[in-house]
Short mmCIF file of C-alpha atoms and ligand atoms in Angstrom, two decimals:
data_model
loop_
_atom_site.label_atom_id
_atom_site.label_comp_id
_atom_site.label_asym_id
_atom_site.label_seq_id
_atom_site.Cartn_x
_atom_site.Cartn_y
_atom_site.Cartn_z
CA UNK A 1 35.72 -40.50 50.69
CA UNK A 2 38.33 -38.09 49.29
CA UNK A 3 35.65 -35.36 49.08
CA UNK A 4 34.73 -35.90 52.76
CA UNK A 5 38.40 -35.81 53.77
CA UNK A 6 38.99 -32.55 51.89
CA UNK A 7 35.83 -30.96 53.34
CA UNK A 8 36.95 -32.09 56.81
CA UNK A 9 40.36 -30.46 56.16
CA UNK A 10 38.58 -27.22 55.22
CA UNK A 11 37.25 -27.04 58.81
CA UNK A 12 40.40 -28.27 60.56
CA UNK A 13 41.96 -25.43 62.54
CA UNK A 14 45.52 -26.78 62.61
CA UNK A 15 45.56 -27.28 58.85
CA UNK A 16 44.01 -23.83 58.29
CA UNK A 17 46.84 -22.27 60.27
CA UNK A 18 49.80 -24.36 59.10
CA UNK A 19 49.37 -25.48 55.50
CA UNK A 20 49.16 -21.97 53.97
CA UNK A 21 52.75 -21.43 55.17
CA UNK A 22 54.06 -23.92 52.60
CA UNK A 23 55.20 -22.36 49.34
CA UNK A 24 53.95 -25.31 47.25
CA UNK A 25 50.41 -24.86 48.63
CA UNK A 26 50.56 -21.12 47.85
CA UNK A 27 51.80 -21.88 44.34
CA UNK A 28 48.97 -24.37 43.74
CA UNK A 29 46.27 -21.98 44.98
CA UNK A 30 47.40 -19.28 42.57
CA UNK A 31 45.63 -21.22 39.81
CA UNK A 32 42.29 -20.26 41.39
CA UNK A 33 43.19 -16.82 42.76
CA UNK A 34 45.07 -14.01 41.01
CA UNK A 35 46.45 -12.70 44.33
CA UNK A 36 45.63 -11.97 47.95
CA UNK A 37 44.98 -8.24 47.40
CA UNK A 38 41.81 -6.69 45.96
CA UNK A 39 44.09 -4.91 43.46
CA UNK A 40 44.90 -8.25 41.76
CA UNK A 41 41.20 -9.04 41.39
CA UNK A 42 40.56 -5.54 39.97
CA UNK A 43 43.45 -5.96 37.50
CA UNK A 44 42.08 -9.33 36.37
CA UNK A 45 38.67 -7.68 35.97
CA UNK A 46 40.13 -5.29 33.40
CA UNK A 47 41.51 -8.26 31.43
CA UNK A 48 38.24 -10.25 31.64
CA UNK A 49 36.03 -7.23 30.86
CA UNK A 50 38.01 -6.89 27.61
CA UNK A 51 36.77 -10.40 26.74
CA UNK A 52 33.14 -9.39 27.45
CA UNK A 53 33.21 -11.20 30.79
CA UNK A 54 32.03 -9.34 33.90
CA UNK A 55 33.51 -10.20 37.27
CA UNK A 56 32.11 -10.81 40.73
CA UNK A 57 34.59 -9.93 43.49
CA UNK A 58 34.63 -11.65 46.84
CA UNK A 59 36.90 -11.32 49.84
CA UNK A 60 37.73 -14.73 51.28
CA UNK A 61 36.76 -15.43 54.87
CA UNK A 62 33.75 -16.58 56.85
CA UNK A 63 32.43 -16.90 60.41
CA UNK A 64 34.14 -13.80 61.79
CA UNK A 65 34.20 -13.70 65.58
CA UNK A 66 34.90 -10.01 66.34
CA UNK A 67 32.73 -6.95 65.69
CA UNK A 68 35.75 -4.93 64.49
CA UNK A 69 36.53 -7.60 61.90
CA UNK A 70 32.94 -7.61 60.61
CA UNK A 71 33.06 -3.80 60.37
CA UNK A 72 36.37 -3.98 58.47
CA UNK A 73 34.88 -6.43 55.97
CA UNK A 74 31.91 -4.12 55.39
CA UNK A 75 34.24 -1.11 54.96
CA UNK A 76 36.38 -3.17 52.58
CA UNK A 77 33.42 -3.91 50.30
CA UNK A 78 32.40 -0.21 50.36
CA UNK A 79 35.90 0.62 49.21
CA UNK A 80 35.84 -2.07 46.48
CA UNK A 81 32.52 -0.75 45.16
CA UNK A 82 34.11 2.72 45.00
CA UNK A 83 37.16 1.40 43.13
CA UNK A 84 34.98 -0.53 40.67
CA UNK A 85 33.10 2.70 39.96
CA UNK A 86 36.29 4.80 39.67
CA UNK A 87 37.90 2.34 37.28
CA UNK A 88 34.71 1.94 35.22
CA UNK A 89 34.72 -1.84 35.62
CA UNK A 90 31.91 -4.22 34.82
CA UNK A 91 32.13 -5.87 38.24
CA UNK A 92 29.85 -6.82 41.10
CA UNK A 93 30.52 -8.04 44.64
CA UNK A 94 29.46 -11.20 46.45
CA UNK A 95 29.31 -11.32 50.24
CA UNK A 96 29.02 -13.97 52.93
CA UNK A 97 26.73 -13.00 55.81
CA UNK A 98 28.90 -14.81 58.39
CA UNK A 99 31.77 -12.59 57.27
CA UNK A 100 29.57 -9.54 57.88
CA UNK A 101 28.97 -10.63 61.50
CA UNK A 102 25.97 -12.99 61.32
CA UNK A 103 27.29 -15.28 64.08
CA UNK A 104 27.92 -12.31 66.37
CA UNK A 105 24.55 -10.64 65.92
CA UNK A 106 22.19 -10.94 62.93
CA UNK A 107 21.43 -7.22 63.26
CA UNK A 108 25.08 -6.39 62.44
CA UNK A 109 24.99 -8.49 59.28
CA UNK A 110 21.60 -7.11 58.21
CA UNK A 111 22.74 -3.50 58.59
CA UNK A 112 26.01 -4.20 56.77
CA UNK A 113 24.20 -5.88 53.88
CA UNK A 114 21.65 -3.05 53.65
CA UNK A 115 24.38 -0.42 53.64
CA UNK A 116 26.30 -2.23 50.88
CA UNK A 117 23.25 -2.74 48.70
CA UNK A 118 22.20 0.93 49.15
CA UNK A 119 25.66 2.16 48.20
CA UNK A 120 25.80 -0.22 45.23
CA UNK A 121 22.38 1.07 44.12
CA UNK A 122 23.72 4.66 44.14
CA UNK A 123 26.61 3.50 41.94
CA UNK A 124 24.47 1.33 39.66
CA UNK A 125 26.21 -1.84 40.91
CA UNK A 126 24.99 -5.24 42.07
CA UNK A 127 25.50 -7.27 45.27
CA UNK A 128 25.18 -11.07 45.52
CA UNK A 129 24.62 -12.89 48.81
CA UNK A 130 26.46 -16.22 48.97
CA UNK A 131 24.75 -19.24 50.49
CA UNK A 132 26.77 -20.95 53.24
CA UNK A 133 26.18 -24.19 55.22
CA UNK A 134 22.56 -25.36 55.58
CA UNK A 135 22.28 -23.99 59.14
CA UNK A 136 22.38 -20.46 57.66
CA UNK A 137 19.80 -20.85 54.89
CA UNK A 138 16.77 -19.54 56.84
CA UNK A 139 18.52 -16.40 58.07
CA UNK A 140 20.17 -15.76 54.71
CA UNK A 141 16.84 -15.93 52.89
CA UNK A 142 15.12 -13.73 55.47
CA UNK A 143 17.84 -11.08 55.14
CA UNK A 144 17.76 -11.28 51.38
CA UNK A 145 13.95 -10.83 51.38
CA UNK A 146 14.27 -7.86 53.74
CA UNK A 147 16.85 -6.08 51.58
CA UNK A 148 15.20 -7.08 48.28
CA UNK A 149 11.98 -5.32 49.33
CA UNK A 150 13.91 -2.04 49.35
CA UNK A 151 16.37 -2.60 46.47
CA UNK A 152 16.38 -4.49 43.16
CA UNK A 153 20.21 -4.66 42.83
CA UNK A 154 20.64 -7.68 45.10
CA UNK A 155 20.60 -11.40 44.36
CA UNK A 156 20.95 -14.58 46.40
CA UNK A 157 22.58 -17.93 45.81
CA UNK A 158 20.50 -21.14 46.01
CA UNK A 159 22.01 -24.64 46.26
CA UNK A 160 20.59 -27.50 44.19
CA UNK A 161 21.91 -30.17 46.57
CA UNK A 162 19.44 -29.17 49.31
CA UNK A 163 16.03 -30.87 49.33
CA UNK A 164 14.44 -27.64 50.56
CA UNK A 165 15.59 -25.42 47.68
CA UNK A 166 12.57 -26.07 45.46
CA UNK A 167 10.27 -24.71 48.20
CA UNK A 168 12.63 -21.84 48.97
CA UNK A 169 12.60 -20.83 45.33
CA UNK A 170 8.79 -20.99 45.18
CA UNK A 171 8.64 -18.76 48.26
CA UNK A 172 11.07 -16.22 46.76
CA UNK A 173 9.52 -15.98 43.29
CA UNK A 174 6.79 -13.42 44.17
CA UNK A 175 9.62 -11.03 45.11
CA UNK A 176 10.98 -11.19 41.55
CA UNK A 177 14.41 -12.19 42.85
CA UNK A 178 17.79 -12.40 41.12
CA UNK A 179 19.03 -15.95 41.74
CA UNK A 180 22.43 -17.55 41.29
CA UNK A 181 21.91 -21.30 41.08
CA UNK A 182 24.80 -23.55 42.20
CA UNK A 183 25.13 -27.21 43.10
CA UNK A 184 26.41 -26.49 46.64
CA UNK A 185 29.90 -26.69 48.12
CA UNK A 186 29.55 -27.68 51.80
CA UNK A 187 29.54 -31.04 53.60
CA UNK A 188 25.84 -31.65 54.29
CA UNK A 189 24.14 -34.65 55.91
CA UNK A 190 21.96 -36.97 53.81
CA UNK A 191 18.79 -35.81 55.57
CA UNK A 192 19.31 -32.29 54.17
CA UNK A 193 21.09 -32.74 50.85
CA UNK A 194 21.13 -35.27 48.02
CA UNK A 195 24.20 -37.41 48.61
CA UNK A 196 24.47 -38.52 44.95
CA UNK A 197 25.78 -36.27 42.19
CA UNK A 198 23.20 -37.68 39.77
CA UNK A 199 20.32 -36.48 41.99
CA UNK A 200 21.95 -33.07 42.53
CA UNK A 201 22.32 -32.67 38.76
CA UNK A 202 18.68 -33.65 38.16
CA UNK A 203 17.48 -31.22 40.80
CA UNK A 204 19.72 -28.50 39.31
CA UNK A 205 17.99 -28.91 35.94
CA UNK A 206 14.51 -28.95 37.48
CA UNK A 207 15.27 -25.72 39.34
CA UNK A 208 16.83 -24.25 36.20
CA UNK A 209 13.62 -24.85 34.27
CA UNK A 210 11.56 -23.18 37.03
CA UNK A 211 13.90 -20.17 36.80
CA UNK A 212 13.76 -20.03 33.00
CA UNK A 213 9.97 -20.10 33.07
CA UNK A 214 9.57 -17.52 35.85
CA UNK A 215 10.48 -14.13 34.52
CA UNK A 216 13.01 -13.28 37.22
CA UNK A 217 15.25 -10.26 36.53
CA UNK A 218 18.39 -12.43 36.63
CA UNK A 219 18.85 -16.20 36.73
CA UNK A 220 22.58 -16.92 36.81
CA UNK A 221 23.51 -20.54 36.17
CA UNK A 222 26.74 -20.87 38.12
CA UNK A 223 28.33 -24.15 37.12
CA UNK A 224 31.26 -25.58 35.14
CA UNK A 225 29.31 -28.72 34.26
CA UNK A 226 29.39 -28.85 30.46
CA UNK A 227 26.41 -31.22 30.31
CA UNK A 228 24.26 -28.96 32.48
CA UNK A 229 25.32 -25.87 30.50
CA UNK A 230 24.24 -27.61 27.28
CA UNK A 231 20.90 -28.63 28.84
CA UNK A 232 20.25 -25.10 30.14
CA UNK A 233 21.02 -23.66 26.70
CA UNK A 234 18.64 -26.18 25.08
CA UNK A 235 15.90 -25.50 27.65
CA UNK A 236 16.29 -21.75 27.05
CA UNK A 237 16.16 -22.16 23.26
CA UNK A 238 12.95 -24.23 23.56
CA UNK A 239 11.42 -21.34 25.48
CA UNK A 240 12.68 -18.83 22.90
CA UNK A 241 14.91 -17.09 25.42
CA UNK A 242 17.58 -15.11 23.61
CA UNK A 243 21.28 -15.89 24.17
CA UNK A 244 21.85 -12.42 25.59
CA UNK A 245 19.19 -13.05 28.26
CA UNK A 246 20.88 -16.23 29.47
CA UNK A 247 23.51 -15.83 32.19
CA UNK A 248 26.28 -18.15 33.28
CA UNK A 249 28.83 -17.69 36.04
CA UNK A 250 32.00 -19.64 36.80
CA UNK A 251 34.90 -19.49 39.22
CA UNK A 252 38.18 -17.83 38.27
CA UNK A 253 40.70 -20.25 36.81
CA UNK A 254 38.23 -23.05 36.04
CA UNK A 255 37.14 -23.92 32.49
CA UNK A 256 38.63 -20.70 31.07
CA UNK A 257 38.07 -21.72 27.44
CA UNK A 258 34.39 -22.43 28.15
CA UNK A 259 34.01 -19.01 29.80
CA UNK A 260 35.26 -17.30 26.65
CA UNK A 261 33.16 -19.53 24.42
CA UNK A 262 29.95 -18.69 26.32
CA UNK A 263 30.75 -14.95 26.22
CA UNK A 264 31.44 -15.30 22.50
CA UNK A 265 28.05 -16.99 22.00
CA UNK A 266 26.48 -13.78 23.34
CA UNK A 267 25.54 -14.99 26.82
CA UNK A 268 26.03 -12.88 29.91
CA UNK A 269 29.17 -14.44 31.37
CA UNK A 270 30.47 -13.69 34.87
CA UNK A 271 33.59 -14.93 36.64
CA UNK A 272 33.76 -14.92 40.40
CA UNK A 273 37.22 -13.86 41.61
CA UNK A 274 38.13 -14.64 45.20
CA UNK A 275 41.02 -12.91 46.93
CA UNK A 276 42.34 -12.38 50.46
CA UNK A 277 44.55 -14.19 52.92
CA UNK A 278 41.89 -16.56 54.36
CA UNK A 279 41.98 -18.92 51.41
CA UNK A 280 42.68 -22.32 52.92
CA UNK A 281 39.09 -23.53 53.70
CA UNK A 282 37.89 -22.18 50.38
CA UNK A 283 40.75 -23.89 48.50
CA UNK A 284 39.96 -27.23 50.18
CA UNK A 285 36.34 -26.88 48.96
CA UNK A 286 37.65 -26.32 45.41
CA UNK A 287 39.79 -29.49 45.70
CA UNK A 288 36.79 -31.40 47.05
CA UNK A 289 34.79 -30.43 43.96
CA UNK A 290 37.40 -32.09 41.81
CA UNK A 291 39.86 -34.28 43.72
CA UNK A 292 41.85 -34.56 40.44
CA UNK A 293 43.02 -31.02 41.32
CA UNK A 294 45.14 -32.67 44.01
CA UNK A 295 47.43 -33.54 41.09
CA UNK A 296 48.26 -29.83 40.70
CA UNK A 297 49.03 -29.62 44.40
CA UNK A 298 51.32 -32.68 44.21
CA UNK A 299 53.12 -31.41 41.11
CA UNK A 300 53.57 -28.05 42.81
CA UNK A 301 55.11 -29.84 45.82
CA UNK A 302 57.66 -31.74 43.71
CA UNK A 303 58.56 -28.71 41.58
P1 FDA B 401 30.64 -30.32 39.37
O1 FDA B 401 31.30 -30.22 40.71
O2 FDA B 401 29.79 -31.51 39.10
O3 FDA B 401 31.74 -30.19 38.27
C1 FDA B 401 31.46 -30.33 36.89
C2 FDA B 401 32.78 -30.23 36.13
O4 FDA B 401 33.30 -28.91 36.26
C3 FDA B 401 33.88 -31.14 36.68
O5 FDA B 401 33.82 -32.43 36.10
C4 FDA B 401 35.12 -30.38 36.26
O6 FDA B 401 35.38 -30.61 34.92
C5 FDA B 401 34.69 -28.94 36.45
N1 FDA B 401 35.02 -28.46 37.80
C6 FDA B 401 34.17 -28.25 38.82
N2 FDA B 401 34.80 -27.78 39.90
C7 FDA B 401 36.10 -27.73 39.56
C8 FDA B 401 37.27 -27.34 40.25
N3 FDA B 401 37.23 -26.92 41.51
N4 FDA B 401 38.44 -27.40 39.58
C9 FDA B 401 38.49 -27.81 38.29
N5 FDA B 401 37.42 -28.19 37.59
C10 FDA B 401 36.25 -28.15 38.21
N6 FDA B 401 28.58 -22.86 46.47
C11 FDA B 401 27.88 -22.61 47.61
O7 FDA B 401 27.59 -23.55 48.37
N7 FDA B 401 27.51 -21.32 47.92
C12 FDA B 401 27.78 -20.27 47.10
O8 FDA B 401 27.43 -19.13 47.43
C13 FDA B 401 28.48 -20.53 45.90
N8 FDA B 401 28.77 -19.52 45.01
C14 FDA B 401 29.29 -19.82 43.78
C15 FDA B 401 29.40 -18.82 42.82
C16 FDA B 401 29.85 -19.14 41.54
C17 FDA B 401 29.95 -18.05 40.51
C18 FDA B 401 30.20 -20.49 41.23
C19 FDA B 401 30.66 -20.87 39.85
C20 FDA B 401 30.11 -21.46 42.19
C21 FDA B 401 29.67 -21.15 43.47
N9 FDA B 401 29.57 -22.14 44.45
C22 FDA B 401 28.88 -21.85 45.61
C23 FDA B 401 30.23 -23.46 44.28
C24 FDA B 401 29.27 -24.52 43.74
O9 FDA B 401 28.34 -24.89 44.72
C25 FDA B 401 30.03 -25.77 43.29
O10 FDA B 401 30.69 -26.33 44.38
C26 FDA B 401 31.04 -25.54 42.18
O11 FDA B 401 30.53 -24.65 41.23
C27 FDA B 401 31.39 -26.87 41.46
O12 FDA B 401 30.24 -27.45 40.95
P2 FDA B 401 29.88 -27.51 39.38
O13 FDA B 401 28.50 -26.96 39.23
O14 FDA B 401 30.92 -26.88 38.57
O15 FDA B 401 29.72 -29.06 39.08
#
């Protein structure tokens, strides 16, 4: 019930506008976000790169409603790719198609994605495409397939909570795709997504095994679930996959010790750093993943 309430809050306009004004909410969010500016994320990348952890940078925001805004987001990512190159960082970017204008006109988002992936290819960098609510899966996969045919430096996120993901993955495999596998963060109805965590976890592992057995260029297991991480490591060892060929990704500020441990074990370890002013909906989704995080928010309020 708490998860549903928090996911409802993430879509509530009044809360999105008002709550970020409170200092205690801003203090609490800083645990998951080094700052609102790209510069903070780039600074944190230097620190994490020193620990053999690469970063994935993402500007918060989704469902933009104006062409100018979509163009600004695209220009922003071009600039970030340039800064990553200039500073010699081991960093990638991750984009949301609705932030690149998908709701306005799919053509705008497709062109923006193509331009970013082309530029990243020139710089030897990588672009991830986030997966949003289930209504966007078809278009996201079509755009990914379109861009992947021209460039190898692009990957897409798949969500284990959706019943359809197994078939989506089978459809993508002939393209030799880079896949980031997550559990899924949105409120989805029971006719589209497994309502029970146990079933999501089981499906995650089944999909993980498909990915380990298909020789995709990158399979990134993006989870903080210690049990799943152990199972993925065991499944990889059984298939004689070397530690350095196994990739994990986590969110900034969550399970920091585990991030360092996995990097130390020789795995590819990435941390996704979000930044920007539109953090409220995203922060509510982080709380929904672990309602115990509300404790931090409460403590921050009483401090
Ligand atoms: P689960 O939620 O079961 O948590 C397992 C354990 O991890 C918890 O018991 C707790 O210990 C810890 N944990 C998890 N979340 C926490 C939190 N917020 N705070 C503190 N501890 C926490 N989703 C999506 O729909 N589309 C996308 O494009 C992406 N992209 C993405 C990229 C990367 C790099 C990551 C790591 C995640 C995403 N996600 C995502 C989010 C994903 O779908 C999922 O909601 C979160 O990763 C949380 O799920 P876990 O797999 O960690 O498991």
